Short mmCIF file of C-alpha atoms in Angstrom, two decimals:
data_model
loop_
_atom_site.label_atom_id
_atom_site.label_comp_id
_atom_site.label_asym_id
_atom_site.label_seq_id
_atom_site.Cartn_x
_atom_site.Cartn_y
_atom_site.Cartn_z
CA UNK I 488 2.82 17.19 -128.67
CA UNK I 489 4.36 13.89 -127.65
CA UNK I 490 3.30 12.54 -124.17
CA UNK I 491 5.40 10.97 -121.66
CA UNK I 492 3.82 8.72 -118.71
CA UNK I 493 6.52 9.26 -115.83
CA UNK I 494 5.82 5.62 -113.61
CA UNK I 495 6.18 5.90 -110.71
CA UNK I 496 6.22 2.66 -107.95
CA UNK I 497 5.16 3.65 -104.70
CA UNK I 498 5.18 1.01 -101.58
CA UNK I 499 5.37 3.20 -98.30
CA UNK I 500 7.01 6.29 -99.94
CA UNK I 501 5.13 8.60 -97.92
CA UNK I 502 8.27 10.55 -97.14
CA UNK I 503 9.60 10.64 -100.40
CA UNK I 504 7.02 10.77 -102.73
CA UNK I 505 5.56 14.21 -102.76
CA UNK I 506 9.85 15.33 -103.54
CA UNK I 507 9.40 12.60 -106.58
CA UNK I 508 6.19 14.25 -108.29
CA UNK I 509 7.81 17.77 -107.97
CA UNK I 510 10.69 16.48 -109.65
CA UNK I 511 8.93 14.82 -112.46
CA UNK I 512 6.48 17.80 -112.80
CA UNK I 513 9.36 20.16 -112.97
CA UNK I 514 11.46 18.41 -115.37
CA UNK I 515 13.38 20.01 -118.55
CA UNK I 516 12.45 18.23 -121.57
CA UNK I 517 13.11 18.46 -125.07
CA UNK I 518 10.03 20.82 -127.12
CA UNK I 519 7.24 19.02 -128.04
CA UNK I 520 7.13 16.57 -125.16
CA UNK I 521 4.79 17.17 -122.18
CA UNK I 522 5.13 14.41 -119.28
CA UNK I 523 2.48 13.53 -116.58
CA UNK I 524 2.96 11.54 -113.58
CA UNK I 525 1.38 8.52 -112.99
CA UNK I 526 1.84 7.31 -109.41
CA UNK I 527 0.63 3.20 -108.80
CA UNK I 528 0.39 3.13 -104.83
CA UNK I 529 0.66 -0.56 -103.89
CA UNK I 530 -1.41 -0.85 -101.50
CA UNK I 531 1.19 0.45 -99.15
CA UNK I 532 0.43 0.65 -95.48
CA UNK I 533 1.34 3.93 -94.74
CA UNK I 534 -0.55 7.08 -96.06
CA UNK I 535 0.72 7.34 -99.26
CA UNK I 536 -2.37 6.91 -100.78
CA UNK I 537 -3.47 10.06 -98.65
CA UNK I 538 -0.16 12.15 -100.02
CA UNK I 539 -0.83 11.13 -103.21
CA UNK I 540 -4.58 12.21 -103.82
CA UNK I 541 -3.22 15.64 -102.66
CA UNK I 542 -0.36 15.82 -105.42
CA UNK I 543 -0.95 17.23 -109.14
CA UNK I 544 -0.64 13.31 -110.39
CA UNK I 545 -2.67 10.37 -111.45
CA UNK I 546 -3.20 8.24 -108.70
CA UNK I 547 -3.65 4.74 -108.97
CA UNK I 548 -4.41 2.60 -106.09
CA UNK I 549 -3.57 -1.25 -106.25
CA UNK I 550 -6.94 -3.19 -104.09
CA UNK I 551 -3.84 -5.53 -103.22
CA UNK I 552 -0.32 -5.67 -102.71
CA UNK I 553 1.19 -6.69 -106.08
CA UNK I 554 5.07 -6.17 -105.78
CA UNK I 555 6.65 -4.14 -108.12
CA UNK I 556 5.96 -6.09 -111.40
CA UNK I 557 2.77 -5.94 -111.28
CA UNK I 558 2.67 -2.29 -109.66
CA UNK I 559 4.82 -1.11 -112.69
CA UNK I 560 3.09 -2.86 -114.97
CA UNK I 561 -0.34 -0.61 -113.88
CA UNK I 562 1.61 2.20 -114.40
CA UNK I 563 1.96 0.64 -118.51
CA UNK I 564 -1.64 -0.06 -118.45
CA UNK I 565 -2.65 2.94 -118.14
CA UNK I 566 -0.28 4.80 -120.23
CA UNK I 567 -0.94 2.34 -123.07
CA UNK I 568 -5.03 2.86 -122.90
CA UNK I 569 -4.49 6.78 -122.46
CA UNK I 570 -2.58 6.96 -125.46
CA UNK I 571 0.62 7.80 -124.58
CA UNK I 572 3.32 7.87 -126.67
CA UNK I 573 6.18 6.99 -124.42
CA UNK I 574 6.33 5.71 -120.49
CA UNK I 575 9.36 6.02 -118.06
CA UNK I 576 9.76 4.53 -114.87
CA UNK I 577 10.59 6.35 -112.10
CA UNK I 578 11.37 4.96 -108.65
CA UNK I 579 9.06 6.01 -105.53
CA UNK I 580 12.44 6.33 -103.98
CA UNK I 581 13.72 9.72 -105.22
CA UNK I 582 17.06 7.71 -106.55
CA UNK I 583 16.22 8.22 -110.17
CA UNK I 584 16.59 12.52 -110.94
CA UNK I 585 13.98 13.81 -113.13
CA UNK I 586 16.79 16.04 -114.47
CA UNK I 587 18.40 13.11 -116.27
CA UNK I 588 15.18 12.43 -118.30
CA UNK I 589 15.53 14.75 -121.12
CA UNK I 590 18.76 12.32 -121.51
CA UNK I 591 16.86 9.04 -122.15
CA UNK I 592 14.18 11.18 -124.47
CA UNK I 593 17.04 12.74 -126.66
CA UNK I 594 19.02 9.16 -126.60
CA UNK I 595 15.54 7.35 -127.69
CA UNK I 596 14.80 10.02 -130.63
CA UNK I 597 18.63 10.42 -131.82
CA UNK I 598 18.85 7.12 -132.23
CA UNK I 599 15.82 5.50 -132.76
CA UNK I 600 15.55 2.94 -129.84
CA UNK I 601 12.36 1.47 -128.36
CA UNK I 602 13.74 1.31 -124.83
CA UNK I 603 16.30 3.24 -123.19
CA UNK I 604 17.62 2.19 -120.13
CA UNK I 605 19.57 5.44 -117.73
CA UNK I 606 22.81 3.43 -116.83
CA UNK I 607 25.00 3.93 -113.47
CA UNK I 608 28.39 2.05 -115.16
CA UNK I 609 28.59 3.10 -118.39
CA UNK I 610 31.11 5.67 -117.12
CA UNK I 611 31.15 5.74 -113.30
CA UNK I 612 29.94 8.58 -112.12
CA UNK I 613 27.26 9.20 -108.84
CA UNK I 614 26.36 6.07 -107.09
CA UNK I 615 27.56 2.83 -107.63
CA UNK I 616 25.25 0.77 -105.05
CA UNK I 617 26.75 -2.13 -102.93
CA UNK I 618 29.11 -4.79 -104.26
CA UNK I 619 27.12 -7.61 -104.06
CA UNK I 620 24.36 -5.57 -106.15
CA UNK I 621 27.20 -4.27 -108.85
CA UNK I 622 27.84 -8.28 -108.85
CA UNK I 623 24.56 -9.90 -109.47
CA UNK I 624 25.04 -6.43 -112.21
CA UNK I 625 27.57 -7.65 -113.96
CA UNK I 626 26.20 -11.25 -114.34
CA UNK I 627 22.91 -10.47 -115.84
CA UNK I 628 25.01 -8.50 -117.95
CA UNK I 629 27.16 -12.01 -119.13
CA UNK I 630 23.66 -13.83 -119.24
CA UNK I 631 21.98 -11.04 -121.44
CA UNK I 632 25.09 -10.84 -123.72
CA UNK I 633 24.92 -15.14 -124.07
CA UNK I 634 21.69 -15.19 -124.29
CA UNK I 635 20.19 -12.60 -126.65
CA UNK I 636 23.54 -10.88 -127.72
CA UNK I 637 23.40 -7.07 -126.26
CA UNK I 638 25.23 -5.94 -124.08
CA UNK I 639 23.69 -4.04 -120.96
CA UNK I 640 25.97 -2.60 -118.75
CA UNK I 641 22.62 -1.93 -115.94
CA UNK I 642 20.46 -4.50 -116.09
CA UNK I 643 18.84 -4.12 -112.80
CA UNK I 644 18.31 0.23 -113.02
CA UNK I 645 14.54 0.62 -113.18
CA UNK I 646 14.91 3.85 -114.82
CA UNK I 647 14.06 3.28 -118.37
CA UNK I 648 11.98 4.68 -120.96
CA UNK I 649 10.22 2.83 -123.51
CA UNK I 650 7.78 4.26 -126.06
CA UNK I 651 4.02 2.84 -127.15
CA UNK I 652 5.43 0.15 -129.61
CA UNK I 653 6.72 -1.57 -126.13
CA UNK I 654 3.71 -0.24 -123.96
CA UNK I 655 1.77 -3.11 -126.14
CA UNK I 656 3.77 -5.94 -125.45
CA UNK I 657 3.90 -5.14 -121.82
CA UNK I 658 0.31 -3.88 -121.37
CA UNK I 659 -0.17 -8.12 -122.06
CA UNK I 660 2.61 -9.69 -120.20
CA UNK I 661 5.44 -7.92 -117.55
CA UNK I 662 7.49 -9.95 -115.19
CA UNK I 663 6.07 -9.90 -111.55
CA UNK I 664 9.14 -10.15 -109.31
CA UNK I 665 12.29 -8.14 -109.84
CA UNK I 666 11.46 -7.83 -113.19
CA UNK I 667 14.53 -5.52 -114.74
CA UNK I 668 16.31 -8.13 -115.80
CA UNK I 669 13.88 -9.99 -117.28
CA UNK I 670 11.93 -7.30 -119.04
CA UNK I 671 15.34 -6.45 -121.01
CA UNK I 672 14.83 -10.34 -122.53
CA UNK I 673 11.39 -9.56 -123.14
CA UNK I 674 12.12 -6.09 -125.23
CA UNK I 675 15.03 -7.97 -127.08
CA UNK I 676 13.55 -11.27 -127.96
CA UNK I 677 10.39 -9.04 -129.22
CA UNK I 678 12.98 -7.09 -131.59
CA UNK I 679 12.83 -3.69 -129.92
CA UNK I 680 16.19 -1.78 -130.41
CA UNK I 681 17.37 -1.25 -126.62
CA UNK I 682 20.18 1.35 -125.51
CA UNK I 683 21.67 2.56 -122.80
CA UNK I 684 22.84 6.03 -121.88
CA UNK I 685 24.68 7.08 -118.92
CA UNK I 686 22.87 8.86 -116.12
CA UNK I 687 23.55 9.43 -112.54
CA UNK I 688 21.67 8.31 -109.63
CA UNK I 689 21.23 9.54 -106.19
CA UNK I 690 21.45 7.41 -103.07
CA UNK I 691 17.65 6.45 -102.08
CA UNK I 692 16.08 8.84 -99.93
CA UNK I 693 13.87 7.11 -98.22
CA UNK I 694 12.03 3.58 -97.79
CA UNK I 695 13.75 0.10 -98.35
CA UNK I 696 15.19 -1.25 -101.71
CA UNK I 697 12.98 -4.16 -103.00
CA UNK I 698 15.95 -6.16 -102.48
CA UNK I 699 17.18 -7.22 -99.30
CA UNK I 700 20.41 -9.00 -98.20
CA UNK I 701 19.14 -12.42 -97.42
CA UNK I 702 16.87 -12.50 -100.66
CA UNK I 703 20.21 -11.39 -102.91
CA UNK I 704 20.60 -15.24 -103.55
CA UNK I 705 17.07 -15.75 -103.94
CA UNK I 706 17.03 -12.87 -106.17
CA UNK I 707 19.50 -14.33 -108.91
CA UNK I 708 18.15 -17.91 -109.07
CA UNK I 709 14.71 -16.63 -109.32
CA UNK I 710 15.18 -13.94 -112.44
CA UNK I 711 17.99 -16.29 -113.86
CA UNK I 712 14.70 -18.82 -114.26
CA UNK I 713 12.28 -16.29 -115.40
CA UNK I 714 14.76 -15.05 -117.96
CA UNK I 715 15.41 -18.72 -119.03
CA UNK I 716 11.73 -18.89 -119.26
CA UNK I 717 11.15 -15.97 -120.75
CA UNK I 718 14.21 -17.01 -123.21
CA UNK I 719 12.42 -20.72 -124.08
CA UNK I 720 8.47 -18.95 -124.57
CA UNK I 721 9.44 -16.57 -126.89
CA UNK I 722 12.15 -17.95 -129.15
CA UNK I 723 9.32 -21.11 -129.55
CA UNK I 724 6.76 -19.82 -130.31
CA UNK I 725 8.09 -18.51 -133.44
CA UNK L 257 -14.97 -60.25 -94.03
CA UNK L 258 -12.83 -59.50 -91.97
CA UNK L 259 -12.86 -56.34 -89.38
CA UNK L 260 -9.98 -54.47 -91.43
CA UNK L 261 -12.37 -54.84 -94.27
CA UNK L 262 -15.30 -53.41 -92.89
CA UNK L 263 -13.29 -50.12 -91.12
CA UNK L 264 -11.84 -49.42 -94.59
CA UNK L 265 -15.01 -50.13 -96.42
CA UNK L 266 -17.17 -47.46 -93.76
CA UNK L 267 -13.98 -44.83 -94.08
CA UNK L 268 -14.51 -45.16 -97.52
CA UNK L 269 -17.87 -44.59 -97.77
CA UNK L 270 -17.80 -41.84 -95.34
CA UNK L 271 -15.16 -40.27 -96.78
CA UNK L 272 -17.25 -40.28 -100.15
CA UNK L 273 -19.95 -38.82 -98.25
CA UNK L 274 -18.14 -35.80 -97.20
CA UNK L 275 -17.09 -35.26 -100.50
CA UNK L 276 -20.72 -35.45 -101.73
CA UNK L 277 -21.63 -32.61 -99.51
CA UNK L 278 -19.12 -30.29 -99.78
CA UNK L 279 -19.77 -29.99 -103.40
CA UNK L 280 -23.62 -29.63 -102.47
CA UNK L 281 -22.65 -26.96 -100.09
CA UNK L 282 -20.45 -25.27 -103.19
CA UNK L 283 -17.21 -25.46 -101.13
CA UNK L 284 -15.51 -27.48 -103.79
CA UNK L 285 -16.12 -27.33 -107.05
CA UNK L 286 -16.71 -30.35 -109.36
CA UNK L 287 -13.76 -30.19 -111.51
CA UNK L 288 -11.49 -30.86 -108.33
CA UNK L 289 -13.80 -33.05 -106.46
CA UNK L 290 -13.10 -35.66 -109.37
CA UNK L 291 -9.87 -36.93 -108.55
CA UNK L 292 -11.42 -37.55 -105.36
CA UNK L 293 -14.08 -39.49 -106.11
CA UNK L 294 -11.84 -41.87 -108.08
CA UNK L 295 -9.48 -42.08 -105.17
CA UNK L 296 -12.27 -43.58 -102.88
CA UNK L 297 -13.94 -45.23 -105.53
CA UNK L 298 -10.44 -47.34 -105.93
CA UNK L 299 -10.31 -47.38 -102.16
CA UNK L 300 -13.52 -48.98 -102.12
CA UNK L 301 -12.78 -51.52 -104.55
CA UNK L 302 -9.99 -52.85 -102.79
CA UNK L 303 -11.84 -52.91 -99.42
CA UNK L 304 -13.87 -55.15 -101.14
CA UNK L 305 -11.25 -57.31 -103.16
CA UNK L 306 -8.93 -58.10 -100.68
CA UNK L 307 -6.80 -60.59 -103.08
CA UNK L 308 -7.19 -57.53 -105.93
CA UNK L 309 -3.64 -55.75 -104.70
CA UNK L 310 -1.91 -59.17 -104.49
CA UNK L 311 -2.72 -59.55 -107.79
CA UNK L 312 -1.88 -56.42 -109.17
CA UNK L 313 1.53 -56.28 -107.94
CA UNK L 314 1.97 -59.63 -109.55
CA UNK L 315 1.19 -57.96 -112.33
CA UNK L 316 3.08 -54.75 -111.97
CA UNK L 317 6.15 -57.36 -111.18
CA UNK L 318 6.23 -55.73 -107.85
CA UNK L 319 7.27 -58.45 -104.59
CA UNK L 320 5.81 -56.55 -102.01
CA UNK L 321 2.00 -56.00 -102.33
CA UNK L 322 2.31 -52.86 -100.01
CA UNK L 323 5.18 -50.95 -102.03
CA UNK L 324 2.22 -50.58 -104.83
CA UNK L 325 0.15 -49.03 -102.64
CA UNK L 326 2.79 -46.46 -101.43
CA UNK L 327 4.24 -46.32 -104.85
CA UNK L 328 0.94 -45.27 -106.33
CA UNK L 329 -0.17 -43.03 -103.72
CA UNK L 330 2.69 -40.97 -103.66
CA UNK L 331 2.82 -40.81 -107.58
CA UNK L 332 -0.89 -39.78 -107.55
CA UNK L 333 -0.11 -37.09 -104.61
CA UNK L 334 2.60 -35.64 -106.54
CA UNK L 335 0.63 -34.99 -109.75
CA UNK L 336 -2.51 -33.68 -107.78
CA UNK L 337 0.30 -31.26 -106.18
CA UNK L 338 1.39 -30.07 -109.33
CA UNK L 339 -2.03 -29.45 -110.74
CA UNK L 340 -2.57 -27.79 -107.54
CA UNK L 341 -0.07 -24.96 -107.68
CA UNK L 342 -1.01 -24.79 -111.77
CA UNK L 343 -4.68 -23.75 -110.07
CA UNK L 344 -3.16 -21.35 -107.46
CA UNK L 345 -0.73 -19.82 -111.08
CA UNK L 346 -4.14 -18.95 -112.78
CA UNK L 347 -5.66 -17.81 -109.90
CA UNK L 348 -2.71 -15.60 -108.83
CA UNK L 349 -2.62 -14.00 -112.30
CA UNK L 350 -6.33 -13.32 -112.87
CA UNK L 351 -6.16 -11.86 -109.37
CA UNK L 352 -3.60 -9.21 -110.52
CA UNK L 353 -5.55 -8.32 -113.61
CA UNK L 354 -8.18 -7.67 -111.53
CA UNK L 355 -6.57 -5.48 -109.07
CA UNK L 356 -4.96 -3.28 -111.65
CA UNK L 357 -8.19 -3.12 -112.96
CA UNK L 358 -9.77 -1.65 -110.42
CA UNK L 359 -7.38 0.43 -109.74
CA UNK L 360 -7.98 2.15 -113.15
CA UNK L 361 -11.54 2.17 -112.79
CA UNK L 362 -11.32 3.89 -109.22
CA UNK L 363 -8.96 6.17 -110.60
CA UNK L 364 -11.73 7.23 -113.79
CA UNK L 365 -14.61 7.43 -111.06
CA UNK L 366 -12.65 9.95 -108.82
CA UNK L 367 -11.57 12.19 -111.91
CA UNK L 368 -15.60 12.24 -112.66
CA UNK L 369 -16.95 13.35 -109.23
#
């Protein structure tokens, strides 16, 4: 029996949240594959930490408000030291559909990839966010392709599954702020196969994306850095 | 001496003794109260040695005596700042291992009970 640790963020998602872990818990998979969810609460100030105590998950509750990084990166923790095999993140949202799981398991096993990453543009299909979003999209997708040479059509989808060989690297270091992009550098410079395989997304259904309007700009410079960062540590040390 | 002399030499030394007793207190720590110490040390010298900056800026091949000062200063502020925020980087890090940390731990206690 292979285990899957289903992520899931969760920063004021009292509304949504209990709708989320049904999903998960209910989700066709392929046989052999079993899949708990593991809910990080970050410290929100609403009673999601109440709603989630009351859910058949494992709750985790941050001390301290930690953003999503380092929320997500809980989530990895304790996948990695519970042995799972695989971890997928989920958002608290209800925007990623547990129903498009089995997809990323089957893509990961047919073709042998480390991380698999549930893609809104591969064909378009379902909900294609805001223009300014699909364009900071498609230039993460020219800076990934420059800098490490694959080709990522959703750089910033959260939804992504990667299995214990990547639960190491990232039970030491994840990106702290908007870290999508940046993790993607991370998997390829560490020589996990990535891949992509189209799945379709709801609109959220509840709460606020971490990304606001004014901090789009923000946004860019910052994980452009970190990725150039992340780009200059790696390749280096070697 | 001269009054300015005196006023600088007393802020000096008073300065010095605040610093002195806020690491006996334990509100700073030793390893930051160094670059302190040295500042008002300097200070002190100078109080003292009032043709030591004319000299120095001789020296340095700067004209105006004060322009060291500010020069220096501001160099010395800058690098302080910088070692500063690599403090706060640490600190922000260990303080996130520790908080996922205890959320795992409080998490393991509550499946027990």
């Amino acid at each position: 029996m292979k285990r899957i640790a289903a992520v899931v963020p969760a920063y004021n998602e009292e509304k949504a949240i209990a709708a989320v872990v049904a999903d998960i818990n209910s989700a066709p998979l392929p046989a052999g594959y079993s899949i708990t969810a593991v809910v990080v609460n970050d410290c929100s100030k609403d009673s999601t930490s109440e709603v989630i105590s009351k859910l058949n998950c494992i709750a985790l509750n941050l001390p301290i408000n930690l953003g999503i990084g380092g929320a997500v990166q809980t989530g990895f923790k304790y996948a990695f030291e519970n042995g799972f095999d695989f971890a997928i993140q989920i958002d608290g949202d209800g925007q990623h559909p547990a129903s498009e799981i089995r997809k990323l398991v089957n893509h990961a096993i047919e073709h042998n990839y480390d991380v698999v990453i549930g893609s809104r543009f591969i064909s378009k299909e379902g909900f294609q966010s805001s223009a300014l979003r699909r364009f900071g999209i498609n230039y993460f997708k020219w800076l990934n392709r420059f800098l490490v040479g694959v080709t990522i059509t959703d750089s910033t989808s959260g939804f992504r599954l990667i299995n214990r060989k990547v639960l190491e690297v990232v039970n030491d270091y994840y990106p702290d702020e908007y870290p999508e992009p940046e993790a993607i550098i991370l998997y390829s410079l560490n020589h996990f196969k990535t891949g992509e395989v189209q799945v379709q997304m709801k609109e959220r259904q509840g709460g606020v994306s971490s990304i606001g309007a004014f901090s789009s700009i923000y946004y860019m410079f910052k994980v452009s850095l970190a990725i150039f960062y992340t780009f200059i540590r790696i390749k280096f040390k070697k | 001496m001269a009054k300015i002399q005196i006023i600088a030499i007393a802020t000096s030394l008073l300065f010095l003794l605040y610093i002195v007793r806020l690491i006996i207190k334990g509100k700073l720590r030793e390893e930051y109260s160094i670059v302190w110490i040295v500042c008002t040390v300097v200070l002190i010298l100078f109080s003292f040695w009032r043709d030591g900056l004319e000299i120095m800026a001789n020296l340095l091949g700067v004209y105006e005596a004060p322009n060291l000062i500010f020069t220096g200063a501001i160099f010395a502020i800058f690098i302080y700042l910088l070692h500063l925020s690599v403090v706060v980087s640490k600190l922000q890090s260990q303080n996130k291992q520790l908080a996922q940390d205890i959320a795992m731990l409080k998490e393991k206690m509550e499946k027990k009970s």
